[in-house]
Amino acid sequence: MEPITPAAEAKKVMLSGIQPSGNLHLGNYLGAVKNWAELADQFDCYYFMADLHSITVRQDPKALRARTLELLALYIACGLDPEKNTLFIQSHVHEHAELAWVLNCYTMFGELSRMTQFKDKSAKNSDNINAGLFAYPALMAADILLYQPDFVPVGQDQKQHCELTRDIAIRFNNLYGSTFKVPEPYIPKVGARVMSLSTPTSKMSKSDPNGCVFLMDTPEDISRKFKRAVTDSDTENCVRYAPAEKPGVANLMSIYSSVTGKTFEEIEKEFDGMGYGKFKPAVGDAVVETLRPIREEAQRILADKAYLQQVYTDGAQRATYVARKTLRKVYKKVGFIEKPF
Ligand code: ATP
Ligand code: LTN
């Protein structure tokens, strides 16, 4: 990810979302939200809770409502200032569902069949491979294209969906003339793929709670998870960055680097001659201290339901204004009669 220098005149637009289908974890934070918070002054930013996406997998309605608000509180606690960023709930802006329908008709069966997230999720939910799970990327394309963003900041796993969004936008523009801006994914260099602490060859994911550090975990839980983190079965017992041979150590080094800002060489020097027994708790301590203020602030915000409601109401109003403009343009281009009221 190269540093982006936006033009001084018009602020460039950024947009991203996270599904409120589980609690936010360190992968979501380091791969996504932490980087978003740093972009607010330079860009016009939209971030949302992707509740429409989350029902592609069965959810408990009460838990979904609670997690949607918790995610909003965490966005704010991670540094997304609602005055500077438009924070909203996806289902409050019905243009997302409407544009998704249109884009479904410009997205090919073959393209959707090739999506790795669809293949992974249908393998995990073999009793519920529904049409929404399959058409998920067309909804994601709608989320993005409605706001005409320049960049979509996501972790590595969402790159394929962003590329399909570009293909859909280009296809539509070729048929009807320039309608959508073709956005670029914006993927961080460090933290783009935080791996599981228990299986360092798979990405950290809420579906593997043992290897996953949640932002709302207690300091004790975080320390325990890091002490038990799988390192490598080499006899070297030395902190050295070698992702192919030592994926567990490389993952812990990346996490430590992301939370402290230290380079891999500095980390190797700091732990020279100490072995994994000293290294693992030190990474745990650094993560505990990074997450402590976030957890405390999120708890404080969550207790203030009136404030949260104010934030998502303002956010939905601002988002609707932009989304409506794009949808109107699309409806006109495909040949729908303009609504007279
Ligand atoms: P699941 O566990 O169901 O795969 P998830 O934990 O990946 O879900 P999402 O809502 O799909 O959560 O992801 C939200 C954002 O966090 C996306 O931008 C995604 O790229 C990023 N992200 C998710 N997991 C990681 C990870 N392990 N490392 C870095 N970024 C991640
Ligand atoms: N598919 C994403 C969440 C998501 C998203 C988006 C991200 C839904 N719509 C639009 C960026 C832009 C995920 O599972 N992480």
Tab-separated table of C-alpha atoms and ligand atoms in Angstrom:
chain	number	residue	atom	x	y	z
A	1	MET	CA	0.000	0.000	0.000
A	2	GLU	CA	1.681	3.197	-1.167
A	3	PRO	CA	0.933	6.375	0.786
A	4	ILE	CA	-1.875	8.242	-0.912
A	5	THR	CA	-1.651	11.993	-1.416
A	6	PRO	CA	-5.095	13.309	-2.220
A	7	ALA	CA	-5.537	16.429	-4.336
A	8	ALA	CA	-5.873	19.523	-2.199
A	9	GLU	CA	-9.024	20.839	-3.928
A	10	ALA	CA	-11.506	17.988	-3.595
A	11	LYS	CA	-11.244	15.407	-0.867
A	12	LYS	CA	-11.115	11.868	-2.207
A	13	VAL	CA	-13.694	9.413	-0.940
A	14	MET	CA	-13.087	6.249	1.142
A	15	LEU	CA	-15.666	3.646	2.040
A	16	SER	CA	-15.659	0.354	3.908
A	17	GLY	CA	-17.822	-1.898	6.047
A	18	ILE	CA	-17.672	-4.771	8.505
A	19	GLN	CA	-20.324	-7.386	9.179
A	20	PRO	CA	-21.781	-7.292	12.690
A	21	SER	CA	-21.861	-11.096	12.627
A	22	GLY	CA	-19.298	-11.532	15.387
A	23	ASN	CA	-17.250	-9.499	17.788
A	24	LEU	CA	-14.508	-7.332	16.344
A	25	HIS	CA	-11.080	-8.992	16.584
A	26	LEU	CA	-7.443	-8.025	16.311
A	27	GLY	CA	-7.414	-8.962	12.582
A	28	ASN	CA	-10.306	-6.589	11.879
A	29	TYR	CA	-8.560	-3.899	13.921
A	30	LEU	CA	-5.042	-4.155	12.482
A	31	GLY	CA	-6.184	-5.058	8.948
A	32	ALA	CA	-8.950	-2.487	8.740
A	33	VAL	CA	-10.294	-0.119	11.428
A	34	LYS	CA	-6.947	1.116	12.822
A	35	ASN	CA	-5.976	2.343	9.358
A	36	TRP	CA	-9.356	3.958	8.752
A	37	ALA	CA	-8.996	6.173	11.806
A	38	GLU	CA	-5.863	7.722	10.324
A	39	LEU	CA	-7.602	8.764	7.093
A	40	ALA	CA	-10.377	11.019	8.384
A	41	ASP	CA	-8.658	14.354	7.857
A	42	GLN	CA	-7.490	13.653	4.353
A	43	PHE	CA	-10.558	11.903	2.957
A	44	ASP	CA	-14.316	12.024	2.919
A	45	CYS	CA	-14.973	8.715	4.738
A	46	TYR	CA	-18.015	6.414	4.950
A	47	TYR	CA	-18.000	3.376	7.245
A	48	PHE	CA	-20.953	1.149	7.912
A	49	MET	CA	-22.164	-1.897	9.802
A	50	ALA	CA	-22.952	-4.446	7.054
A	51	ASP	CA	-26.049	-5.977	8.653
A	52	LEU	CA	-27.621	-6.891	5.287
A	53	HIS	CA	-24.537	-8.990	4.548
A	54	SER	CA	-24.521	-10.693	7.914
A	55	ILE	CA	-27.881	-12.470	7.386
A	56	THR	CA	-26.332	-14.517	4.565
A	57	VAL	CA	-25.396	-16.731	7.544
A	58	ARG	CA	-28.120	-17.423	10.168
A	59	GLN	CA	-28.081	-14.892	12.998
A	60	ASP	CA	-29.894	-14.682	16.281
A	61	PRO	CA	-31.956	-11.433	15.841
A	62	LYS	CA	-31.361	-10.159	19.377
A	63	ALA	CA	-27.629	-10.834	19.201
A	64	LEU	CA	-27.418	-9.183	15.766
A	65	ARG	CA	-29.005	-5.988	17.111
A	66	ALA	CA	-26.615	-5.961	20.083
A	67	ARG	CA	-23.549	-6.598	17.901
A	68	THR	CA	-24.507	-3.885	15.435
A	69	LEU	CA	-24.476	-1.304	18.225
A	70	GLU	CA	-21.312	-2.778	19.729
A	71	LEU	CA	-19.591	-2.497	16.364
A	72	LEU	CA	-20.608	1.153	16.100
A	73	ALA	CA	-19.285	1.814	19.632
A	74	LEU	CA	-16.031	0.082	18.690
A	75	TYR	CA	-15.690	2.091	15.463
A	76	ILE	CA	-15.874	5.255	17.563
A	77	ALA	CA	-13.604	3.875	20.314
A	78	CYS	CA	-11.003	2.921	17.673
A	79	GLY	CA	-10.814	6.574	16.680
A	80	LEU	CA	-13.500	7.034	14.009
A	81	ASP	CA	-14.872	10.421	15.000
A	82	PRO	CA	-18.556	10.612	13.919
A	83	GLU	CA	-18.124	14.327	13.199
A	84	LYS	CA	-15.433	13.615	10.626
A	85	ASN	CA	-16.645	10.247	9.299
A	86	THR	CA	-20.085	9.181	8.114
A	87	LEU	CA	-20.944	6.145	10.275
A	88	PHE	CA	-24.167	4.333	9.436
A	89	ILE	CA	-26.105	1.081	9.513
A	90	GLN	CA	-26.373	-0.488	6.048
A	91	SER	CA	-30.055	-1.474	6.323
A	92	HIS	CA	-30.990	2.157	7.129
A	93	VAL	CA	-30.011	3.210	3.608
A	94	HIS	CA	-32.369	1.156	1.419
A	95	GLU	CA	-30.522	2.235	-1.739
A	96	HIS	CA	-27.976	-0.538	-0.969
A	97	ALA	CA	-30.567	-3.285	-1.438
A	98	GLU	CA	-32.039	-1.551	-4.490
A	99	LEU	CA	-28.754	-1.076	-6.328
A	100	ALA	CA	-27.745	-4.631	-5.394
A	101	TRP	CA	-30.781	-5.932	-7.315
A	102	VAL	CA	-29.783	-3.974	-10.407
A	103	LEU	CA	-26.149	-5.082	-10.164
A	104	ASN	CA	-27.228	-8.719	-9.749
A	105	CYS	CA	-28.396	-8.423	-13.338
A	106	TYR	CA	-24.918	-7.307	-14.459
A	107	THR	CA	-22.961	-9.926	-12.498
A	108	MET	CA	-22.326	-13.331	-14.005
A	109	PHE	CA	-22.987	-16.697	-12.397
A	110	GLY	CA	-19.445	-17.793	-13.297
A	111	GLU	CA	-17.920	-14.748	-11.594
A	112	LEU	CA	-19.822	-15.370	-8.367
A	113	SER	CA	-18.925	-19.080	-8.453
A	114	ARG	CA	-15.230	-18.208	-8.398
A	115	MET	CA	-15.334	-16.157	-5.187
A	116	THR	CA	-13.215	-17.807	-2.489
A	117	GLN	CA	-15.325	-16.356	0.335
A	118	PHE	CA	-18.404	-18.042	-1.186
A	119	LYS	CA	-16.541	-21.349	-1.460
A	120	ASP	CA	-15.253	-21.099	2.147
A	121	LYS	CA	-18.563	-20.014	3.646
A	122	SER	CA	-20.608	-22.578	1.728
A	123	ALA	CA	-18.238	-25.303	2.922
A	124	LYS	CA	-18.732	-24.086	6.525
A	125	ASN	CA	-22.535	-23.710	6.204
A	126	SER	CA	-23.394	-26.650	3.954
A	127	ASP	CA	-26.965	-26.761	5.315
A	128	ASN	CA	-27.662	-23.144	4.291
A	129	ILE	CA	-26.064	-22.277	0.947
A	130	ASN	CA	-28.612	-19.584	0.177
A	131	ALA	CA	-28.914	-17.234	-2.810
A	132	GLY	CA	-27.863	-14.273	-0.637
A	133	LEU	CA	-24.547	-15.928	0.186
A	134	PHE	CA	-23.965	-16.471	-3.526
A	135	ALA	CA	-25.007	-12.928	-4.556
A	136	TYR	CA	-23.120	-11.326	-1.639
A	137	PRO	CA	-20.488	-9.679	-3.903
A	138	ALA	CA	-23.167	-7.848	-5.928
A	139	LEU	CA	-24.472	-6.295	-2.692
A	140	MET	CA	-20.910	-5.402	-1.749
A	141	ALA	CA	-20.434	-3.797	-5.184
A	142	ALA	CA	-23.612	-1.775	-4.575
A	143	ASP	CA	-22.352	-0.670	-1.121
A	144	ILE	CA	-19.218	0.629	-2.735
A	145	LEU	CA	-20.418	2.092	-6.028
A	146	LEU	CA	-23.273	4.101	-4.458
A	147	TYR	CA	-20.715	6.445	-2.869
A	148	GLN	CA	-18.375	6.801	-5.880
A	149	PRO	CA	-15.310	6.171	-3.664
A	150	ASP	CA	-11.713	6.406	-4.849
A	151	PHE	CA	-10.453	3.819	-2.347
A	152	VAL	CA	-11.853	0.877	-0.402
A	153	PRO	CA	-9.661	0.122	2.647
A	154	VAL	CA	-9.916	-3.614	3.458
A	155	GLY	CA	-7.799	-6.577	4.518
A	156	GLN	CA	-6.250	-8.884	1.933
A	157	ASP	CA	-9.197	-11.326	2.024
A	158	GLN	CA	-11.532	-8.748	0.440
A	159	LYS	CA	-9.329	-7.995	-2.563
A	160	GLN	CA	-11.171	-10.441	-4.823
A	161	HIS	CA	-14.539	-8.816	-4.027
A	162	CYS	CA	-13.075	-5.380	-4.749
A	163	GLU	CA	-11.777	-6.597	-8.094
A	164	LEU	CA	-15.204	-7.964	-9.017
A	165	THR	CA	-16.705	-4.581	-8.033
A	166	ARG	CA	-14.337	-2.918	-10.490
A	167	ASP	CA	-15.330	-5.381	-13.248
A	168	ILE	CA	-19.041	-4.737	-12.611
A	169	ALA	CA	-18.518	-0.944	-12.640
A	170	ILE	CA	-16.538	-1.099	-15.889
A	171	ARG	CA	-19.149	-3.359	-17.512
A	172	PHE	CA	-21.974	-0.988	-16.526
A	173	ASN	CA	-20.037	2.104	-17.643
A	174	ASN	CA	-19.279	0.477	-21.007
A	175	LEU	CA	-22.967	-0.247	-21.572
A	176	TYR	CA	-24.462	3.047	-20.368
A	177	GLY	CA	-21.669	5.627	-20.326
A	178	SER	CA	-19.774	6.868	-17.294
A	179	THR	CA	-21.918	6.148	-14.208
A	180	PHE	CA	-19.639	4.727	-11.522
A	181	LYS	CA	-16.177	5.686	-10.389
A	182	VAL	CA	-13.959	2.577	-10.610
A	183	PRO	CA	-12.450	2.269	-7.088
A	184	GLU	CA	-9.118	0.861	-5.928
A	185	PRO	CA	-8.716	-1.498	-2.957
A	186	TYR	CA	-6.442	-0.001	-0.290
A	187	ILE	CA	-4.632	-2.771	1.589
A	188	PRO	CA	-2.190	-2.080	4.462
A	189	LYS	CA	1.381	-3.392	4.248
A	190	VAL	CA	1.556	-4.634	7.836
A	191	GLY	CA	-1.510	-6.221	9.442
A	192	ALA	CA	-3.277	-6.985	6.148
A	193	ARG	CA	-3.487	-10.629	7.153
A	194	VAL	CA	-3.297	-11.353	10.866
A	195	MET	CA	-3.103	-15.106	11.339
A	196	SER	CA	-4.743	-17.282	13.987
A	197	LEU	CA	-2.727	-17.686	17.205
A	198	SER	CA	-3.613	-21.384	17.320
A	199	THR	CA	-3.278	-22.192	13.584
A	200	PRO	CA	-0.878	-19.609	12.161
A	201	THR	CA	-1.446	-20.846	8.615
A	202	SER	CA	-5.085	-19.641	8.588
A	203	LYS	CA	-6.300	-16.079	9.010
A	204	MET	CA	-7.469	-14.919	12.415
A	205	SER	CA	-11.241	-15.288	12.285
A	206	LYS	CA	-14.137	-15.123	14.717
A	207	SER	CA	-15.076	-18.680	13.745
A	208	ASP	CA	-11.891	-19.913	15.505
A	209	PRO	CA	-12.242	-18.279	18.989
A	210	ASN	CA	-9.127	-19.937	20.491
A	211	GLY	CA	-6.777	-18.385	17.999
A	212	CYS	CA	-8.663	-15.099	17.912
A	213	VAL	CA	-8.169	-12.063	20.159
A	214	PHE	CA	-11.372	-10.030	20.455
A	215	LEU	CA	-11.188	-6.292	21.144
A	216	MET	CA	-13.580	-6.747	24.088
A	217	ASP	CA	-11.531	-9.630	25.630
A	218	THR	CA	-10.277	-9.050	29.183
A	219	PRO	CA	-6.519	-8.443	29.649
A	220	GLU	CA	-6.297	-11.887	31.337
A	221	ASP	CA	-7.851	-13.613	28.314
A	222	ILE	CA	-5.559	-11.760	25.924
A	223	SER	CA	-2.426	-12.656	27.916
A	224	ARG	CA	-3.495	-16.300	28.132
A	225	LYS	CA	-4.126	-16.507	24.378
A	226	PHE	CA	-0.672	-15.092	23.604
A	227	LYS	CA	1.102	-17.330	26.130
A	228	ARG	CA	-0.523	-20.322	24.435
A	229	ALA	CA	0.128	-19.045	20.890
A	230	VAL	CA	1.539	-21.746	18.631
A	231	THR	CA	5.129	-20.987	17.736
A	232	ASP	CA	7.164	-23.233	15.561
A	233	SER	CA	8.514	-26.689	16.095
A	234	ASP	CA	12.037	-25.629	15.120
A	235	THR	CA	14.805	-26.160	17.659
A	236	GLU	CA	16.167	-22.669	17.015
A	237	ASN	CA	13.922	-20.944	19.623
A	238	CYS	CA	14.990	-17.608	18.218
A	239	VAL	CA	12.879	-14.590	17.231
A	240	ARG	CA	13.627	-14.248	13.526
A	241	TYR	CA	11.308	-13.119	10.686
A	242	ALA	CA	10.988	-16.093	8.303
A	243	PRO	CA	7.289	-16.430	7.365
A	244	ALA	CA	7.712	-19.584	5.258
A	245	GLU	CA	9.684	-21.567	7.867
A	246	LYS	CA	8.306	-19.937	11.018
A	247	PRO	CA	4.734	-18.724	10.344
A	248	GLY	CA	3.782	-18.583	14.050
A	249	VAL	CA	6.734	-16.376	15.009
A	250	ALA	CA	6.303	-14.221	11.879
A	251	ASN	CA	2.656	-13.632	12.791
A	252	LEU	CA	3.555	-12.607	16.362
A	253	MET	CA	6.260	-10.309	14.990
A	254	SER	CA	3.785	-8.685	12.586
A	255	ILE	CA	1.305	-8.135	15.409
A	256	TYR	CA	4.035	-6.692	17.646
A	257	SER	CA	5.236	-4.481	14.807
A	258	SER	CA	1.687	-3.209	14.117
A	259	VAL	CA	1.004	-2.292	17.742
A	260	THR	CA	4.426	-0.834	18.629
A	261	GLY	CA	5.526	0.608	15.266
A	262	LYS	CA	8.869	-1.254	15.559
A	263	THR	CA	10.495	-2.789	12.472
A	264	PHE	CA	11.279	-6.506	12.212
A	265	GLU	CA	15.012	-5.808	12.682
A	266	GLU	CA	14.331	-3.825	15.840
A	267	ILE	CA	12.201	-6.672	17.163
A	268	GLU	CA	14.879	-9.285	16.365
A	269	LYS	CA	17.407	-7.160	18.253
A	270	GLU	CA	15.103	-6.549	21.216
A	271	PHE	CA	14.544	-10.298	21.750
A	272	ASP	CA	18.005	-11.473	20.744
A	273	GLY	CA	18.913	-14.559	22.797
A	274	MET	CA	15.634	-14.568	24.750
A	275	GLY	CA	13.592	-17.315	23.036
A	276	TYR	CA	9.839	-17.654	22.582
A	277	GLY	CA	9.138	-17.937	26.327
A	278	LYS	CA	9.920	-14.232	26.788
A	279	PHE	CA	8.696	-13.071	23.383
A	280	LYS	CA	5.100	-14.379	23.549
A	281	PRO	CA	4.102	-12.647	26.829
A	282	ALA	CA	5.752	-9.428	25.640
A	283	VAL	CA	3.554	-9.422	22.515
A	284	GLY	CA	0.556	-10.176	24.769
A	285	ASP	CA	1.396	-7.225	27.046
A	286	ALA	CA	1.764	-4.840	24.099
A	287	VAL	CA	-1.616	-5.941	22.711
A	288	VAL	CA	-3.275	-5.637	26.149
A	289	GLU	CA	-2.056	-2.051	26.456
A	290	THR	CA	-3.153	-1.185	22.903
A	291	LEU	CA	-6.633	-2.593	23.419
A	292	ARG	CA	-7.251	-1.424	27.003
A	293	PRO	CA	-8.290	2.186	26.153
A	294	ILE	CA	-10.363	0.967	23.200
A	295	ARG	CA	-12.301	-1.529	25.325
A	296	GLU	CA	-12.902	0.987	28.101
A	297	GLU	CA	-14.057	3.684	25.697
A	298	ALA	CA	-16.362	1.253	23.842
A	299	GLN	CA	-17.982	0.226	27.144
A	300	ARG	CA	-18.533	3.867	28.046
A	301	ILE	CA	-20.089	4.664	24.636
A	302	LEU	CA	-22.274	1.533	24.650
A	303	ALA	CA	-23.879	2.657	27.882
A	304	ASP	CA	-25.053	5.855	26.135
A	305	LYS	CA	-27.770	4.563	23.800
A	306	ALA	CA	-29.128	8.056	23.006
A	307	TYR	CA	-25.705	9.139	21.736
A	308	LEU	CA	-25.373	6.023	19.570
A	309	GLN	CA	-28.813	6.626	18.096
A	310	GLN	CA	-27.872	10.214	17.302
A	311	VAL	CA	-24.706	9.023	15.530
A	312	TYR	CA	-26.418	6.419	13.344
A	313	THR	CA	-29.329	8.748	12.545
A	314	ASP	CA	-27.008	11.530	11.342
A	315	GLY	CA	-24.910	8.981	9.494
A	316	ALA	CA	-27.889	7.457	7.656
A	317	GLN	CA	-29.106	10.908	6.614
A	318	ARG	CA	-25.742	11.912	5.199
A	319	ALA	CA	-25.253	8.546	3.479
A	320	THR	CA	-28.773	8.540	2.000
A	321	TYR	CA	-28.200	11.907	0.363
A	322	VAL	CA	-25.213	10.572	-1.611
A	323	ALA	CA	-26.618	7.092	-2.268
A	324	ARG	CA	-29.901	8.437	-3.628
A	325	LYS	CA	-28.107	10.536	-6.211
A	326	THR	CA	-26.244	7.544	-7.648
A	327	LEU	CA	-29.287	5.272	-7.588
A	328	ARG	CA	-31.381	7.855	-9.437
A	329	LYS	CA	-28.727	8.039	-12.141
A	330	VAL	CA	-28.631	4.235	-12.458
A	331	TYR	CA	-32.426	3.870	-12.664
A	332	LYS	CA	-32.511	6.438	-15.428
A	333	LYS	CA	-29.708	4.738	-17.375
A	334	VAL	CA	-31.296	1.278	-17.304
A	335	GLY	CA	-34.648	2.670	-18.483
A	336	PHE	CA	-36.872	2.972	-15.410
A	337	ILE	CA	-39.470	5.761	-15.425
A	338	GLU	CA	-38.619	8.526	-12.976
A	339	LYS	CA	-40.673	8.450	-9.770
A	340	PRO	CA	-42.947	11.535	-9.797
A	341	PHE	CA	-43.027	11.973	-5.982
B	1	ATP	P1	-15.045	-14.196	9.236
B	1	ATP	O1	-14.416	-14.543	10.538
B	1	ATP	O2	-16.494	-14.593	9.127
B	1	ATP	O3	-14.213	-14.540	8.044
B	1	ATP	P2	-13.975	-11.651	9.467
B	1	ATP	O4	-13.457	-11.824	10.819
B	1	ATP	O5	-13.059	-11.803	8.296
B	1	ATP	O6	-15.163	-12.616	9.228
B	1	ATP	P3	-15.186	-9.390	8.238
B	1	ATP	O7	-16.395	-8.637	8.610
B	1	ATP	O8	-15.307	-10.313	7.068
B	1	ATP	O9	-14.651	-10.238	9.454
B	1	ATP	O10	-13.960	-8.390	7.963
B	1	ATP	C1	-13.930	-7.020	8.311
B	1	ATP	C2	-12.634	-6.386	7.847
B	1	ATP	O11	-11.533	-6.939	8.565
B	1	ATP	C3	-12.311	-6.596	6.368
B	1	ATP	O12	-11.739	-5.425	5.847
B	1	ATP	C4	-11.322	-7.720	6.377
B	1	ATP	O13	-10.473	-7.665	5.259
B	1	ATP	C5	-10.556	-7.445	7.655
B	1	ATP	N1	-10.026	-8.683	8.238
B	1	ATP	C6	-10.732	-9.749	8.660
B	1	ATP	N2	-9.947	-10.715	9.161
B	1	ATP	C7	-8.675	-10.238	9.053
B	1	ATP	C8	-7.388	-10.748	9.401
B	1	ATP	N3	-7.257	-11.939	9.975
B	1	ATP	N4	-6.321	-9.990	9.156
B	1	ATP	C9	-6.436	-8.762	8.597
B	1	ATP	N5	-7.615	-8.208	8.226
B	1	ATP	C10	-8.731	-8.925	8.453
B	2	LTN	N1	-17.433	-8.247	2.614
B	2	LTN	C1	-16.795	-7.504	3.652
B	2	LTN	C2	-17.702	-6.541	4.369
B	2	LTN	C3	-18.253	-5.542	3.415
B	2	LTN	C4	-17.530	-4.487	2.773
B	2	LTN	C5	-18.459	-3.826	1.953
B	2	LTN	C6	-16.198	-4.061	2.835
B	2	LTN	C7	-19.531	-5.479	2.972
B	2	LTN	N2	-19.658	-4.466	2.103
B	2	LTN	C8	-18.084	-2.724	1.161
B	2	LTN	C9	-15.832	-2.959	2.028
B	2	LTN	C10	-16.768	-2.314	1.209
B	2	LTN	C11	-16.222	-8.510	4.631
B	2	LTN	O1	-16.723	-9.591	4.762
B	2	LTN	N3	-15.210	-8.126	5.304
